[in-house]
Short mmCIF file of C-alpha atoms in Angstrom, two decimals:
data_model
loop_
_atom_site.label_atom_id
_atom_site.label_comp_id
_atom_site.label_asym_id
_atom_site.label_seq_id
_atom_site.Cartn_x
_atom_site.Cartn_y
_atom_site.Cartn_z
CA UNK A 259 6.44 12.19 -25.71
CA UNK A 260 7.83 15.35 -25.33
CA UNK A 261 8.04 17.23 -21.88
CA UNK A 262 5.16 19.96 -22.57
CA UNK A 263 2.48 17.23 -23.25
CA UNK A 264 3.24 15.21 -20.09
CA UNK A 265 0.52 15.66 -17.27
CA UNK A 266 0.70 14.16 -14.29
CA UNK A 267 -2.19 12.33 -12.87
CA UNK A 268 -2.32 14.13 -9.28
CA UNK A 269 -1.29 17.61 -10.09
CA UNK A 270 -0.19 20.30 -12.96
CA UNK A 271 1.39 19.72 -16.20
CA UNK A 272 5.05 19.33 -15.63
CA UNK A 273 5.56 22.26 -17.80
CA UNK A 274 3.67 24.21 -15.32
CA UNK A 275 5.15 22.87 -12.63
CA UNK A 276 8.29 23.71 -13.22
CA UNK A 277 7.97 27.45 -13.18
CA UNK A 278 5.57 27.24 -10.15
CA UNK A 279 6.65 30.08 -7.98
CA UNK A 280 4.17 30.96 -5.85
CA UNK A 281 4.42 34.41 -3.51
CA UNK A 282 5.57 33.36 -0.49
CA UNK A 283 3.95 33.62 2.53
CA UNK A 284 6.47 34.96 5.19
CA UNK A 285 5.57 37.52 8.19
CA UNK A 286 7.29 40.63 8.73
CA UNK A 287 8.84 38.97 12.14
CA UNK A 288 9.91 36.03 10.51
CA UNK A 289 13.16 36.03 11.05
CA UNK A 290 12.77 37.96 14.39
CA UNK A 291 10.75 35.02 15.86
CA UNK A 292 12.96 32.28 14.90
CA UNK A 293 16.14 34.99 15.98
CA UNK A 294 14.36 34.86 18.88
CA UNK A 295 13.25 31.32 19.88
CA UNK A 296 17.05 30.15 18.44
CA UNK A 297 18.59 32.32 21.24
CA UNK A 298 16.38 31.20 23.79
CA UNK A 299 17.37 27.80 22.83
CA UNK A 300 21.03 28.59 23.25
CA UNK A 301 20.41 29.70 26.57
CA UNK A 302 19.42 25.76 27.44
CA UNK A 303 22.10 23.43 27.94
CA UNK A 304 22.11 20.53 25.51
CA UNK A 305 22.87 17.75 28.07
CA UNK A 306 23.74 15.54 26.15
CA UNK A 307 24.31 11.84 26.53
CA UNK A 308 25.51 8.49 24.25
CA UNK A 309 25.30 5.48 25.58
CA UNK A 310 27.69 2.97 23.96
CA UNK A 311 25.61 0.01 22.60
CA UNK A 312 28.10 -3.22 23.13
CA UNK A 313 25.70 -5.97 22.10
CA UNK A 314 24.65 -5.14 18.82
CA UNK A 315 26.12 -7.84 16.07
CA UNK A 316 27.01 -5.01 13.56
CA UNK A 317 30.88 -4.72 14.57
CA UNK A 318 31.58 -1.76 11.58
CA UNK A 319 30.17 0.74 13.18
CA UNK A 320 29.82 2.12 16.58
CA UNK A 321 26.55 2.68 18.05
CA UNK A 322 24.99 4.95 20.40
CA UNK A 323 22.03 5.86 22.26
CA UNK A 324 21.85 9.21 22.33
CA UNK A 325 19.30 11.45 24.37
CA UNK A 326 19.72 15.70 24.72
CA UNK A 327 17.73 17.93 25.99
CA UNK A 328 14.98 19.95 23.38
CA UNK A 329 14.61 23.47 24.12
CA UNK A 330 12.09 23.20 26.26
CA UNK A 331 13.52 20.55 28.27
CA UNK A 332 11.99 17.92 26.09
CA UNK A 333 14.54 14.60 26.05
CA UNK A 334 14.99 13.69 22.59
CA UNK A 335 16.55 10.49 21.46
CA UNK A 336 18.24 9.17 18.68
CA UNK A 337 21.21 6.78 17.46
CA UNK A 338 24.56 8.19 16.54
CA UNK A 339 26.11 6.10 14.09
CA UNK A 340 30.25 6.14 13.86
CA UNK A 341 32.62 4.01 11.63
CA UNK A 342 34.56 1.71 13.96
CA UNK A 343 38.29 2.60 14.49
CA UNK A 344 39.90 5.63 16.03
CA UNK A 345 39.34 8.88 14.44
CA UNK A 346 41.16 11.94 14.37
CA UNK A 347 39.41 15.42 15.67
CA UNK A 348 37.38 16.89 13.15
CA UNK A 349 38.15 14.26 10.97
CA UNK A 350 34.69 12.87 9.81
CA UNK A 351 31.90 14.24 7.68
CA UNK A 352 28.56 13.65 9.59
CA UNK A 353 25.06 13.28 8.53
CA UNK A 354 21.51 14.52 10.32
CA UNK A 355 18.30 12.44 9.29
CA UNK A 356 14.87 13.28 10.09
CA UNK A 357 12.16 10.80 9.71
CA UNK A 358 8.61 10.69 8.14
CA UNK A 359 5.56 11.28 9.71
CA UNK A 360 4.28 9.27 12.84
CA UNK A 361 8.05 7.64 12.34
CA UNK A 362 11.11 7.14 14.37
CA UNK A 363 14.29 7.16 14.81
CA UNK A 364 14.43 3.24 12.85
CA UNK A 365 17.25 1.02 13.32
CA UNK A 366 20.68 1.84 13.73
CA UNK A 367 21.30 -1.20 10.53
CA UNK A 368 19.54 1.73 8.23
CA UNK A 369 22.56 3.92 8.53
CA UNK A 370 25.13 1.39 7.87
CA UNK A 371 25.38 3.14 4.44
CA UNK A 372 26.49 6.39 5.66
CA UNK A 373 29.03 4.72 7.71
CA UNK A 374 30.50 2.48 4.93
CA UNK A 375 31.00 5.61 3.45
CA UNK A 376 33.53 7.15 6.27
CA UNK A 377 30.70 9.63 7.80
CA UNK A 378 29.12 10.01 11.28
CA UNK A 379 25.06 10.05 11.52
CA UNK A 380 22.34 11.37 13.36
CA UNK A 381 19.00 9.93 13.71
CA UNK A 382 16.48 12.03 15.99
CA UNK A 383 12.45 10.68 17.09
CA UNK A 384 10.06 13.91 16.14
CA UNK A 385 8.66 14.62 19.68
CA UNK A 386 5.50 12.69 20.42
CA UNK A 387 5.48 10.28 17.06
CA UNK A 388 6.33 6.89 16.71
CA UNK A 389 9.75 6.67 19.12
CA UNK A 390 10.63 7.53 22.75
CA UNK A 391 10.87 11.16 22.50
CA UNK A 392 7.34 12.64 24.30
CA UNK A 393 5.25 15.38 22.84
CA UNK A 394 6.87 17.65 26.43
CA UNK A 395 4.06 20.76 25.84
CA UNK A 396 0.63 20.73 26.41
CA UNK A 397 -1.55 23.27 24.21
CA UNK A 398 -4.36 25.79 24.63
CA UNK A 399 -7.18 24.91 21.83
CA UNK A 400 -8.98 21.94 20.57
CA UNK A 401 -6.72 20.06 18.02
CA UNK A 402 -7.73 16.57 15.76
CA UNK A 403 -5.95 13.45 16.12
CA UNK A 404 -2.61 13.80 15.27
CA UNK A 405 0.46 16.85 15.24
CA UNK A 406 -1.19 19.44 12.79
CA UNK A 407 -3.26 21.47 14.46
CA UNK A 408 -1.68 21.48 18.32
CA UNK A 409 -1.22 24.91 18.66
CA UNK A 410 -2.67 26.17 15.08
CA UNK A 411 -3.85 29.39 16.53
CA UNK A 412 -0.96 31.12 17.98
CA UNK A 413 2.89 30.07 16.45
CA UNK A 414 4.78 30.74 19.55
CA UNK A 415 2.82 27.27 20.68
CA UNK A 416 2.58 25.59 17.17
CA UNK A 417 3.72 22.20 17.85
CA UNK A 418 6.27 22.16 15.20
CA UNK A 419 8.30 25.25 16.72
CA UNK A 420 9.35 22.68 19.26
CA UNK A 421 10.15 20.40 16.94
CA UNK A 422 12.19 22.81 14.48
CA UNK A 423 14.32 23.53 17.28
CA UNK A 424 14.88 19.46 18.11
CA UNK A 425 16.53 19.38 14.66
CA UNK A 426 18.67 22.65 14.80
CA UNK A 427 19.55 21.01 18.42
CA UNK A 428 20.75 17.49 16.44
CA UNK A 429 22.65 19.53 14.89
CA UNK A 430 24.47 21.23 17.95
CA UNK A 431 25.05 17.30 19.51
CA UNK A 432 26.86 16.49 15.98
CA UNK A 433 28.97 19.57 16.06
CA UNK A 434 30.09 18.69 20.20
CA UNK A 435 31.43 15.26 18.72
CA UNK A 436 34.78 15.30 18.87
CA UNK A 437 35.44 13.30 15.66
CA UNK A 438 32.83 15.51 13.84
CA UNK A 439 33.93 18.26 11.13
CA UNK A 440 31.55 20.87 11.62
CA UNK A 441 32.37 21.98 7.96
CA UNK A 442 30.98 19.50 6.45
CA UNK A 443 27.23 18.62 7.73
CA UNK A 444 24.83 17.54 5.57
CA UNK A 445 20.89 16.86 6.54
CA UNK A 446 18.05 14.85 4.97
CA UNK A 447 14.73 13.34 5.09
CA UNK A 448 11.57 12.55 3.12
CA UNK A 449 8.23 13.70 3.52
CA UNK A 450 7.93 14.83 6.95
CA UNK A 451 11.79 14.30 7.49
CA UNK A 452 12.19 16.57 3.69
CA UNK A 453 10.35 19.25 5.77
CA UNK A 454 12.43 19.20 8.63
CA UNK A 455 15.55 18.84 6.69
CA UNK A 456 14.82 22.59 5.00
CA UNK A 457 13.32 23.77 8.17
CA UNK A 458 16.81 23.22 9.63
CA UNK A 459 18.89 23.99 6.41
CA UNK A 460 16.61 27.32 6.51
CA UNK A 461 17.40 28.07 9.85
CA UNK A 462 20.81 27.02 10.52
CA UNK A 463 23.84 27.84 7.99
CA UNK A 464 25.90 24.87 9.52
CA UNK A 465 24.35 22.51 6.83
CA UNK A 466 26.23 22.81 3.62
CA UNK A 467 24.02 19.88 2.15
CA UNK A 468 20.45 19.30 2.18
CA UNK A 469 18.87 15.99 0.56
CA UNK A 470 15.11 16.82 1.56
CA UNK A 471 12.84 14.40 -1.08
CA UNK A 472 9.43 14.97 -1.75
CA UNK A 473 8.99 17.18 1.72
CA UNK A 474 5.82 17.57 3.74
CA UNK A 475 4.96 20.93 5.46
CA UNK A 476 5.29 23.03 2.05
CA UNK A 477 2.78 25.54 0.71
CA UNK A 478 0.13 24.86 3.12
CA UNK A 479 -2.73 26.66 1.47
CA UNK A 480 -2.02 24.36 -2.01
CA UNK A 481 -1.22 21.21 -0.03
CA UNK A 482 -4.23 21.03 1.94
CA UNK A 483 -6.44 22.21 -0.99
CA UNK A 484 -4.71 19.60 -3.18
CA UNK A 485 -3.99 16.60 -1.21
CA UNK A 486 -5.72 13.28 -1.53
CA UNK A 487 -4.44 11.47 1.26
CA UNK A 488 -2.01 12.14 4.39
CA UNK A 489 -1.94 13.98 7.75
CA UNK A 490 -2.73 17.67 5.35
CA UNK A 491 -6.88 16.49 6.13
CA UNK A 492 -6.28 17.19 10.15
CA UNK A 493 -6.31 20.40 9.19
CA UNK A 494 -9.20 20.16 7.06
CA UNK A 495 -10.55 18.30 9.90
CA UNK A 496 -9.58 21.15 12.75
CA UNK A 497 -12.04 23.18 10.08
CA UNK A 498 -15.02 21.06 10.21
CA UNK A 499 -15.27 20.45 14.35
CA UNK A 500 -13.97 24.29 15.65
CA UNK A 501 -14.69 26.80 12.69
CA UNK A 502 -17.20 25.34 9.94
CA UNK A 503 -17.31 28.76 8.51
CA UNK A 504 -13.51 29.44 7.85
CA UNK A 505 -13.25 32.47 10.46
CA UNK A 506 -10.29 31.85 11.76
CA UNK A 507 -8.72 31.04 8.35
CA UNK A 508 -6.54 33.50 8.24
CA UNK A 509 -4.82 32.79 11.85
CA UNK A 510 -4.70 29.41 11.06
CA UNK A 511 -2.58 30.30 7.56
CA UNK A 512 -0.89 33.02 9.44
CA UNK A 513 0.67 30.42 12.09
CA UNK A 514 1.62 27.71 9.45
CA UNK A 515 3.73 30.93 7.69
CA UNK A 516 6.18 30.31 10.18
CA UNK A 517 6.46 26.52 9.57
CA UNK A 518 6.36 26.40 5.65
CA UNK A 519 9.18 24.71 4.24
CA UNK A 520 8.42 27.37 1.03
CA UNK A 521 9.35 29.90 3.35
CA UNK A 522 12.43 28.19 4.67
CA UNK A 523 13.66 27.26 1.33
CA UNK A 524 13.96 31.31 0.14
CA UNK A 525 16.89 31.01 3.30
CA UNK A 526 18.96 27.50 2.64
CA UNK A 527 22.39 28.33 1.51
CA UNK A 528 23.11 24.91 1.64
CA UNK A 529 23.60 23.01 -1.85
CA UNK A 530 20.27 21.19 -2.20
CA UNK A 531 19.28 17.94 -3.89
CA UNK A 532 15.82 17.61 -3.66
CA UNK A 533 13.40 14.44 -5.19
CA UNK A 534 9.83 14.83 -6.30
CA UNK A 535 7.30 12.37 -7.82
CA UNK A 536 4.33 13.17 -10.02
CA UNK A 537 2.27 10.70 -8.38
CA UNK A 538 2.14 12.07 -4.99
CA UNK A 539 -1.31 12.54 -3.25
CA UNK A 540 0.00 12.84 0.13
CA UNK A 541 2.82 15.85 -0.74
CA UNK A 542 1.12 17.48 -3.71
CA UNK A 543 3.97 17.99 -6.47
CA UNK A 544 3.15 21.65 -6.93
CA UNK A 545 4.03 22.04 -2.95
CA UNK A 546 7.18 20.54 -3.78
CA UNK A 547 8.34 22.66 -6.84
CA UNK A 548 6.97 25.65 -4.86
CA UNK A 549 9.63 24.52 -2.58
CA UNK A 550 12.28 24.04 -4.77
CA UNK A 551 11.67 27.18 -7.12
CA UNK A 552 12.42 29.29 -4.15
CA UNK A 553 15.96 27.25 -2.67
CA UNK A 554 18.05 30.36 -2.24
CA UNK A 555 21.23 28.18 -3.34
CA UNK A 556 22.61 25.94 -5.89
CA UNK A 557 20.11 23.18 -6.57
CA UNK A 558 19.41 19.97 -8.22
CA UNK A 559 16.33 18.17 -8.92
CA UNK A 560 15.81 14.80 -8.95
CA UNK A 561 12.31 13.68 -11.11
CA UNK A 562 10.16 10.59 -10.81
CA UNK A 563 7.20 10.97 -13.01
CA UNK A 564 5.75 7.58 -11.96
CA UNK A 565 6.40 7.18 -8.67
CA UNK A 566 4.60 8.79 -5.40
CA UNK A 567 4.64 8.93 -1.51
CA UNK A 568 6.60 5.66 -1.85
CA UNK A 569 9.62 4.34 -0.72
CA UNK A 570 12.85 4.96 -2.87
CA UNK A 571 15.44 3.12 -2.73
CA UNK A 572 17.12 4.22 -6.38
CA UNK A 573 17.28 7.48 -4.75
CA UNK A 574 19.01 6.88 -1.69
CA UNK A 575 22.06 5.43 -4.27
CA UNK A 576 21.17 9.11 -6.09
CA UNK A 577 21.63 10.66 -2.13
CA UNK A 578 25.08 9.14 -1.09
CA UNK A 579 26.30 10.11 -5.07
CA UNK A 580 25.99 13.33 -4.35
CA UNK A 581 27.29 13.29 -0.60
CA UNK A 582 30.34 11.38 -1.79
CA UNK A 583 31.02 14.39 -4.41
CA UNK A 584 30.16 17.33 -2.48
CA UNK A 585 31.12 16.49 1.46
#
């Protein structure tokens, strides 16, 4: 069958698809207010500490617990991941991954990959989901059970701003390792994590990969119009309890501006390899190629017509591939 006849069940025709480029949605003071909330984050110390784990039975790799301090004080944990062995300063490529949705950090055996492969990684909890790392705000408004609508009215208290800056501070613990190249950083995650990873590829030019697949927190308006499934319906949700007549629509869309991985993608310099199925309900495809059509940098796509918001384990082979020829 050729290309221009395929349709996807969940979305647009792929031939559509592919040149979906939608106008982004970015504020005048975009880059002013993350400019701004990035140098108020500087101005907190990192504190920063990893805790040797001597028990565990995996004797490859070293493993610590690592907790630093979010910019607002917030403790964030995660596992740092190091081959075993002595290694000379600056000598290792390292790795940041950022989980899905109502996730964690996992277990420290899930990076054993990385490791096998002679790099250093970083596994964070998103603030308030499924690991030790609390939520460490409180907010003004109303909000639905669940992260995507704390906030939803103002973006300086968006819930995600927090957790934006988490990930750009993984990526300042990485770069204090001594052992750690800072030349060679690399960040992924899917769904939520594929969100975070261009939210910090966006607005950090340390990364010189990113690896987000099929990423949550792209083209709002489209994905919660389009979705069938997924944490998009809390805002749906916030709609029908606190404004049944859409008035403060426009705030709302105005605040997720800041957050939209669309938006971020127009800044990554980092060389991207990004994964979308056709059968995603939960992370529309058209959010995804609205994504990727507007990467600033060089960019490769990786296409699973028949898959969706599943687990893929052909494309984590696909991930270290291209780590192992470009880091």
């Amino acid at each position: 069958m050729k290309e221009l006849l395929f349709m996807p069940n969940v979305d647009m025709p792929l031939s559509q698809l592919r040149d979906y480029k939608p106008e982004l949605t970015v504020e005048s003071d975009f880059d002013t207010f993350w400019e701004e909330a990035k140098g108020r984050a500087k101005s907190v110390p990192l504190n920063a500490k990893a805790t040797l784990v001597e028990d565990h039975p995996l004797k490859s790799i070293h493993i610590y617990d690592v907790i630093y301090d979010g910019a607002d004080g917030t403790p964030v944990h995660g596992w740092y991941v190091v081959p075993a062995g002595e290694h000379k300063a600056g000598s290792l490529p390292v790795i940041v991954k950022y989980h899905g949705y109502n996730g964690n950090r996992g277990n420290p055996h899930e990076l054993l990959h990385w490791a096998s492969m002679g790099i250093a990684v970083l596994a964070i909890n998103t603030r308030g989901q499924g690991g030790l790392t609390p939520v460490g705000a409180s907010f003004p408004q109303g909000s639905i059970s669940g992260w995507m609508t704390l906030g939803i009215l103002d973006p300086n208290l968006y819930y995600y701003k927090q957790v934006y800056l988490d990930c750009i501070r993984a990526i300042d613990f990485v770069c204090s390792q001594q052992e750690v190249d800072a030349s060679r950083i690399a960040v992924y995650g899917g769904s939520q994590g594929g969100g975070l990873a261009l939210a910090a590829a966006g607005l950090d030019d340390r990364p010189k990969l990113a690896m987000p697949y099929y990423p949550f927190l792209c083209h709002f308006r489209r994905a919660v119009e389009q979705h069938n499934g997924g944490p998009y319906v809390e805002i749906k949700n916030w709609f029908r309890r606190f404004d049944p007549e859409h008035l403060q629509e426009e705030q709302v869309y105005r605040t997720l501006s800041y957050f939209d991985g669309m938006n971020m993608a127009s800044r990554v310099k980092a060389k991207t390899l990004m994964a979308i199925t056709l059968q995603d309900v939960v992370c529309p495809p058209s959010t995804c190629f609205a994504a990727y059509n507007h990467l600033a940098g060089e960019k490769e796509l990786k296409l699973y017509p028949d898959y969706g918001h599943e687990a893929l384990p052909f494309h984590e082979e696909a991930m270290m591939r291209f780590v192992a020829s470009n880091l």
